Amino acid sequence: MIGIKENLAQIKTSIPANVTLVAVSKTKPIADIQEAYNEGQRVFGENKIQEMVAKFDALPKDIKWHMIGHLQSNKVKYMAHFVDLIHGVDSFKTLKEINKQAKKHHRIINCLLQARIAKEDTKFGLSFQDIDAIISSEEIVALQNIKIVGLMGMATFTDNQQQLEEEFLSLKNFFENKKQQQENQQENQQEKQEVKNIDLKIISMGMSGDYPLAIKNGSTMVRIGSAIFGVRNYIV
Ligand SMILES: *Cc1c(COP(=O)(O)O)cnc(C)c1O
């Protein structure tokens, strides 16, 4: 661990241009984020809404703030005026709440549905079947203040490269499948002029320990914390 500037530069050279780097700054002080910002980093990820709000208030307003943590519906209102992308949406109820709060601010909030790809059962997320049900539901059309722009997944915490690869690939394959399905549907809907709020573009997968493998298996957005800012002092 040399320093934020050096870490960022090193990581950027190992990420292709089409992959977005989310610098995960949870638990880290304003000064660390400012340092990354000064190096040109503009996308930051936080997993606690209050913490993200405090950092949003203190830092330059051209930062794109991503909520990557598990969401509590009752706190969505605190970030609805500025959040750029919400990664961890794992229920229709939460989507409805995001839609409601976004509407108050005349915004459309981009969301990723979190898929459960890890074999361990401690992680949050929807089954592929649940995701299917949400994006093909009639009710989703009514939520005009949200846009589902992709999927997010967290692999098992393991060194087993083959298992990681399988988990990443499962998300990639499911994503491609759904994307194709959406595109076919959209062609049929064009006469109806429906405003589509599903546009699958992003696969958010890969963290400090596994991002090269995630990219190799189709990730378009990596969430990297400790490899940029150093180890966190407490578990979150
Ligand atoms: C903390 C966190 C990360 C970043 O983890 P690192 O291992 O420090 O890179 C990525 N995604 C989510 C959802 C997180 O909570």
mmCIF file with all atom_site columns, N, CA, C and O in Angstrom, residues 103-129:
data_model
loop_
_atom_site.group_PDB
_atom_site.id
_atom_site.type_symbol
_atom_site.label_atom_id
_atom_site.label_alt_id
_atom_site.label_comp_id
_atom_site.label_asym_id
_atom_site.label_entity_id
_atom_site.label_seq_id
_atom_site.pdbx_PDB_ins_code
_atom_site.Cartn_x
_atom_site.Cartn_y
_atom_site.Cartn_z
_atom_site.occupancy
_atom_site.B_iso_or_equiv
_atom_site.pdbx_formal_charge
_atom_site.auth_seq_id
_atom_site.auth_comp_id
_atom_site.auth_asym_id
_atom_site.auth_atom_id
_atom_site.pdbx_PDB_model_num
ATOM 1   N N  . LYS A 1 103 ? -39.629 10.876  -7.676  1.00 0.00 ? 103 LYS A N  1
ATOM 2   C CA . LYS A 1 103 ? -40.708 11.708  -8.233  1.00 0.00 ? 103 LYS A CA 1
ATOM 3   C C  . LYS A 1 103 ? -40.800 13.054  -7.514  1.00 0.00 ? 103 LYS A C  1
ATOM 4   O O  . LYS A 1 103 ? -40.981 14.093  -8.144  1.00 0.00 ? 103 LYS A O  1
ATOM 5   N N  . LYS A 1 104 ? -40.638 13.026  -6.203  1.00 0.00 ? 104 LYS A N  1
ATOM 6   C CA . LYS A 1 104 ? -40.677 14.265  -5.409  1.00 0.00 ? 104 LYS A CA 1
ATOM 7   C C  . LYS A 1 104 ? -39.626 15.266  -5.868  1.00 0.00 ? 104 LYS A C  1
ATOM 8   O O  . LYS A 1 104 ? -39.790 16.465  -5.719  1.00 0.00 ? 104 LYS A O  1
ATOM 9   N N  . HIS A 1 105 ? -38.522 14.735  -6.371  1.00 0.00 ? 105 HIS A N  1
ATOM 10  C CA . HIS A 1 105 ? -37.424 15.606  -6.819  1.00 0.00 ? 105 HIS A CA 1
ATOM 11  C C  . HIS A 1 105 ? -37.385 15.740  -8.342  1.00 0.00 ? 105 HIS A C  1
ATOM 12  O O  . HIS A 1 105 ? -36.395 16.216  -8.891  1.00 0.00 ? 105 HIS A O  1
ATOM 13  N N  . HIS A 1 106 ? -38.429 15.293  -8.992  1.00 0.00 ? 106 HIS A N  1
ATOM 14  C CA . HIS A 1 106 ? -38.515 15.348  -10.457 1.00 0.00 ? 106 HIS A CA 1
ATOM 15  C C  . HIS A 1 106 ? -37.299 14.716  -11.105 1.00 0.00 ? 106 HIS A C  1
ATOM 16  O O  . HIS A 1 106 ? -36.731 15.249  -12.055 1.00 0.00 ? 106 HIS A O  1
ATOM 17  N N  . ARG A 1 107 ? -36.893 13.577  -10.544 1.00 0.00 ? 107 ARG A N  1
ATOM 18  C CA . ARG A 1 107 ? -35.720 12.897  -11.080 1.00 0.00 ? 107 ARG A CA 1
ATOM 19  C C  . ARG A 1 107 ? -36.092 11.496  -11.542 1.00 0.00 ? 107 ARG A C  1
ATOM 20  O O  . ARG A 1 107 ? -37.131 10.943  -11.154 1.00 0.00 ? 107 ARG A O  1
ATOM 21  N N  . ILE A 1 108 ? -35.202 10.938  -12.369 1.00 0.00 ? 108 ILE A N  1
ATOM 22  C CA . ILE A 1 108 ? -35.273 9.508   -12.668 1.00 0.00 ? 108 ILE A CA 1
ATOM 23  C C  . ILE A 1 108 ? -34.016 8.905   -12.069 1.00 0.00 ? 108 ILE A C  1
ATOM 24  O O  . ILE A 1 108 ? -32.897 9.311   -12.402 1.00 0.00 ? 108 ILE A O  1
ATOM 25  N N  . ILE A 1 109 ? -34.182 7.983   -11.149 1.00 0.00 ? 109 ILE A N  1
ATOM 26  C CA . ILE A 1 109 ? -33.012 7.394   -10.474 1.00 0.00 ? 109 ILE A CA 1
ATOM 27  C C  . ILE A 1 109 ? -32.664 6.046   -11.111 1.00 0.00 ? 109 ILE A C  1
ATOM 28  O O  . ILE A 1 109 ? -33.514 5.157   -11.239 1.00 0.00 ? 109 ILE A O  1
ATOM 29  N N  . ASN A 1 110 ? -31.405 5.940   -11.493 1.00 0.00 ? 110 ASN A N  1
ATOM 30  C CA . ASN A 1 110 ? -30.906 4.702   -12.087 1.00 0.00 ? 110 ASN A CA 1
ATOM 31  C C  . ASN A 1 110 ? -30.683 3.645   -11.016 1.00 0.00 ? 110 ASN A C  1
ATOM 32  O O  . ASN A 1 110 ? -30.120 3.932   -9.955  1.00 0.00 ? 110 ASN A O  1
ATOM 33  N N  . CYS A 1 111 ? -31.096 2.425   -11.317 1.00 0.00 ? 111 CYS A N  1
ATOM 34  C CA . CYS A 1 111 ? -30.992 1.334   -10.347 1.00 0.00 ? 111 CYS A CA 1
ATOM 35  C C  . CYS A 1 111 ? -30.407 0.084   -10.995 1.00 0.00 ? 111 CYS A C  1
ATOM 36  O O  . CYS A 1 111 ? -30.622 -0.168  -12.180 1.00 0.00 ? 111 CYS A O  1
ATOM 37  N N  . LEU A 1 112 ? -29.691 -0.696  -10.180 1.00 0.00 ? 112 LEU A N  1
ATOM 38  C CA . LEU A 1 112 ? -29.279 -2.041  -10.589 1.00 0.00 ? 112 LEU A CA 1
ATOM 39  C C  . LEU A 1 112 ? -30.002 -3.031  -9.687  1.00 0.00 ? 112 LEU A C  1
ATOM 40  O O  . LEU A 1 112 ? -30.124 -2.798  -8.486  1.00 0.00 ? 112 LEU A O  1
ATOM 41  N N  . LEU A 1 113 ? -30.478 -4.108  -10.251 1.00 0.00 ? 113 LEU A N  1
ATOM 42  C CA . LEU A 1 113 ? -31.057 -5.166  -9.426  1.00 0.00 ? 113 LEU A CA 1
ATOM 43  C C  . LEU A 1 113 ? -29.921 -6.069  -8.963  1.00 0.00 ? 113 LEU A C  1
ATOM 44  O O  . LEU A 1 113 ? -29.070 -6.471  -9.764  1.00 0.00 ? 113 LEU A O  1
ATOM 45  N N  . GLN A 1 114 ? -29.902 -6.347  -7.675  1.00 0.00 ? 114 GLN A N  1
ATOM 46  C CA . GLN A 1 114 ? -28.825 -7.188  -7.139  1.00 0.00 ? 114 GLN A CA 1
ATOM 47  C C  . GLN A 1 114 ? -29.193 -8.658  -7.249  1.00 0.00 ? 114 GLN A C  1
ATOM 48  O O  . GLN A 1 114 ? -30.194 -9.109  -6.700  1.00 0.00 ? 114 GLN A O  1
ATOM 49  N N  . ALA A 1 115 ? -28.354 -9.390  -7.979  1.00 0.00 ? 115 ALA A N  1
ATOM 50  C CA . ALA A 1 115 ? -28.584 -10.822 -8.164  1.00 0.00 ? 115 ALA A CA 1
ATOM 51  C C  . ALA A 1 115 ? -27.770 -11.602 -7.132  1.00 0.00 ? 115 ALA A C  1
ATOM 52  O O  . ALA A 1 115 ? -26.651 -11.236 -6.800  1.00 0.00 ? 115 ALA A O  1
ATOM 53  N N  . ARG A 1 116 ? -28.363 -12.656 -6.639  1.00 0.00 ? 116 ARG A N  1
ATOM 54  C CA . ARG A 1 116 ? -27.637 -13.528 -5.696  1.00 0.00 ? 116 ARG A CA 1
ATOM 55  C C  . ARG A 1 116 ? -26.849 -14.552 -6.509  1.00 0.00 ? 116 ARG A C  1
ATOM 56  O O  . ARG A 1 116 ? -27.402 -15.490 -7.062  1.00 0.00 ? 116 ARG A O  1
ATOM 57  N N  . ILE A 1 117 ? -25.543 -14.315 -6.618  1.00 0.00 ? 117 ILE A N  1
ATOM 58  C CA . ILE A 1 117 ? -24.723 -15.238 -7.413  1.00 0.00 ? 117 ILE A CA 1
ATOM 59  C C  . ILE A 1 117 ? -23.808 -16.078 -6.531  1.00 0.00 ? 117 ILE A C  1
ATOM 60  O O  . ILE A 1 117 ? -23.302 -17.105 -6.957  1.00 0.00 ? 117 ILE A O  1
ATOM 61  N N  . ALA A 1 118 ? -23.589 -15.635 -5.299  1.00 0.00 ? 118 ALA A N  1
ATOM 62  C CA . ALA A 1 118 ? -22.685 -16.359 -4.405  1.00 0.00 ? 118 ALA A CA 1
ATOM 63  C C  . ALA A 1 118 ? -23.325 -17.649 -3.920  1.00 0.00 ? 118 ALA A C  1
ATOM 64  O O  . ALA A 1 118 ? -24.530 -17.708 -3.707  1.00 0.00 ? 118 ALA A O  1
ATOM 65  N N  . LYS A 1 119 ? -22.490 -18.670 -3.766  1.00 0.00 ? 119 LYS A N  1
ATOM 66  C CA . LYS A 1 119 ? -23.009 -19.940 -3.264  1.00 0.00 ? 119 LYS A CA 1
ATOM 67  C C  . LYS A 1 119 ? -23.274 -19.861 -1.770  1.00 0.00 ? 119 LYS A C  1
ATOM 68  O O  . LYS A 1 119 ? -24.132 -20.528 -1.242  1.00 0.00 ? 119 LYS A O  1
ATOM 69  N N  . GLU A 1 120 ? -22.507 -19.009 -1.063  1.00 0.00 ? 120 GLU A N  1
ATOM 70  C CA . GLU A 1 120 ? -22.759 -18.850 0.375   1.00 0.00 ? 120 GLU A CA 1
ATOM 71  C C  . GLU A 1 120 ? -24.093 -18.140 0.557   1.00 0.00 ? 120 GLU A C  1
ATOM 72  O O  . GLU A 1 120 ? -24.504 -17.335 -0.266  1.00 0.00 ? 120 GLU A O  1
ATOM 73  N N  . ASP A 1 121 ? -24.786 -18.442 1.643   1.00 0.00 ? 121 ASP A N  1
ATOM 74  C CA . ASP A 1 121 ? -26.142 -17.932 1.767   1.00 0.00 ? 121 ASP A CA 1
ATOM 75  C C  . ASP A 1 121 ? -26.246 -16.676 2.634   1.00 0.00 ? 121 ASP A C  1
ATOM 76  O O  . ASP A 1 121 ? -27.298 -16.297 3.077   1.00 0.00 ? 121 ASP A O  1
ATOM 77  N N  . THR A 1 122 ? -25.111 -16.005 2.839   1.00 0.00 ? 122 THR A N  1
ATOM 78  C CA . THR A 1 122 ? -25.118 -14.819 3.694   1.00 0.00 ? 122 THR A CA 1
ATOM 79  C C  . THR A 1 122 ? -25.346 -13.526 2.912   1.00 0.00 ? 122 THR A C  1
ATOM 80  O O  . THR A 1 122 ? -25.545 -12.491 3.511   1.00 0.00 ? 122 THR A O  1
ATOM 81  N N  . LYS A 1 123 ? -25.313 -13.612 1.605   1.00 0.00 ? 123 LYS A N  1
ATOM 82  C CA . LYS A 1 123 ? -25.396 -12.382 0.816   1.00 0.00 ? 123 LYS A CA 1
ATOM 83  C C  . LYS A 1 123 ? -26.832 -12.042 0.447   1.00 0.00 ? 123 LYS A C  1
ATOM 84  O O  . LYS A 1 123 ? -27.658 -12.910 0.239   1.00 0.00 ? 123 LYS A O  1
ATOM 85  N N  . PHE A 1 124 ? -27.096 -10.750 0.316   1.00 0.00 ? 124 PHE A N  1
ATOM 86  C CA . PHE A 1 124 ? -28.405 -10.309 -0.111  1.00 0.00 ? 124 PHE A CA 1
ATOM 87  C C  . PHE A 1 124 ? -28.539 -10.522 -1.617  1.00 0.00 ? 124 PHE A C  1
ATOM 88  O O  . PHE A 1 124 ? -27.584 -10.773 -2.311  1.00 0.00 ? 124 PHE A O  1
ATOM 89  N N  . GLY A 1 125 ? -29.734 -10.349 -2.101  1.00 0.00 ? 125 GLY A N  1
ATOM 90  C CA . GLY A 1 125 ? -29.907 -10.379 -3.546  1.00 0.00 ? 125 GLY A CA 1
ATOM 91  C C  . GLY A 1 125 ? -31.091 -11.216 -3.982  1.00 0.00 ? 125 GLY A C  1
ATOM 92  O O  . GLY A 1 125 ? -31.633 -12.000 -3.219  1.00 0.00 ? 125 GLY A O  1
ATOM 93  N N  . LEU A 1 126 ? -31.464 -11.016 -5.226  1.00 0.00 ? 126 LEU A N  1
ATOM 94  C CA . LEU A 1 126 ? -32.602 -11.702 -5.825  1.00 0.00 ? 126 LEU A CA 1
ATOM 95  C C  . LEU A 1 126 ? -32.133 -12.916 -6.609  1.00 0.00 ? 126 LEU A C  1
ATOM 96  O O  . LEU A 1 126 ? -31.038 -12.902 -7.175  1.00 0.00 ? 126 LEU A O  1
ATOM 97  N N  . SER A 1 127 ? -32.975 -13.933 -6.671  1.00 0.00 ? 127 SER A N  1
ATOM 98  C CA . SER A 1 127 ? -32.678 -15.052 -7.568  1.00 0.00 ? 127 SER A CA 1
ATOM 99  C C  . SER A 1 127 ? -32.921 -14.570 -9.004  1.00 0.00 ? 127 SER A C  1
ATOM 100 O O  . SER A 1 127 ? -33.610 -13.565 -9.221  1.00 0.00 ? 127 SER A O  1
ATOM 101 N N  . PHE A 1 128 ? -32.357 -15.267 -9.980  1.00 0.00 ? 128 PHE A N  1
ATOM 102 C CA . PHE A 1 128 ? -32.590 -14.890 -11.378 1.00 0.00 ? 128 PHE A CA 1
ATOM 103 C C  . PHE A 1 128 ? -34.087 -14.913 -11.698 1.00 0.00 ? 128 PHE A C  1
ATOM 104 O O  . PHE A 1 128 ? -34.592 -14.079 -12.453 1.00 0.00 ? 128 PHE A O  1
ATOM 105 N N  . GLN A 1 129 ? -34.757 -15.859 -11.072 1.00 0.00 ? 129 GLN A N  1
ATOM 106 C CA . GLN A 1 129 ? -36.201 -15.984 -11.268 1.00 0.00 ? 129 GLN A CA 1
ATOM 107 C C  . GLN A 1 129 ? -36.945 -14.738 -10.772 1.00 0.00 ? 129 GLN A C  1
ATOM 108 O O  . GLN A 1 129 ? -37.847 -14.227 -11.438 1.00 0.00 ? 129 GLN A O  1
#
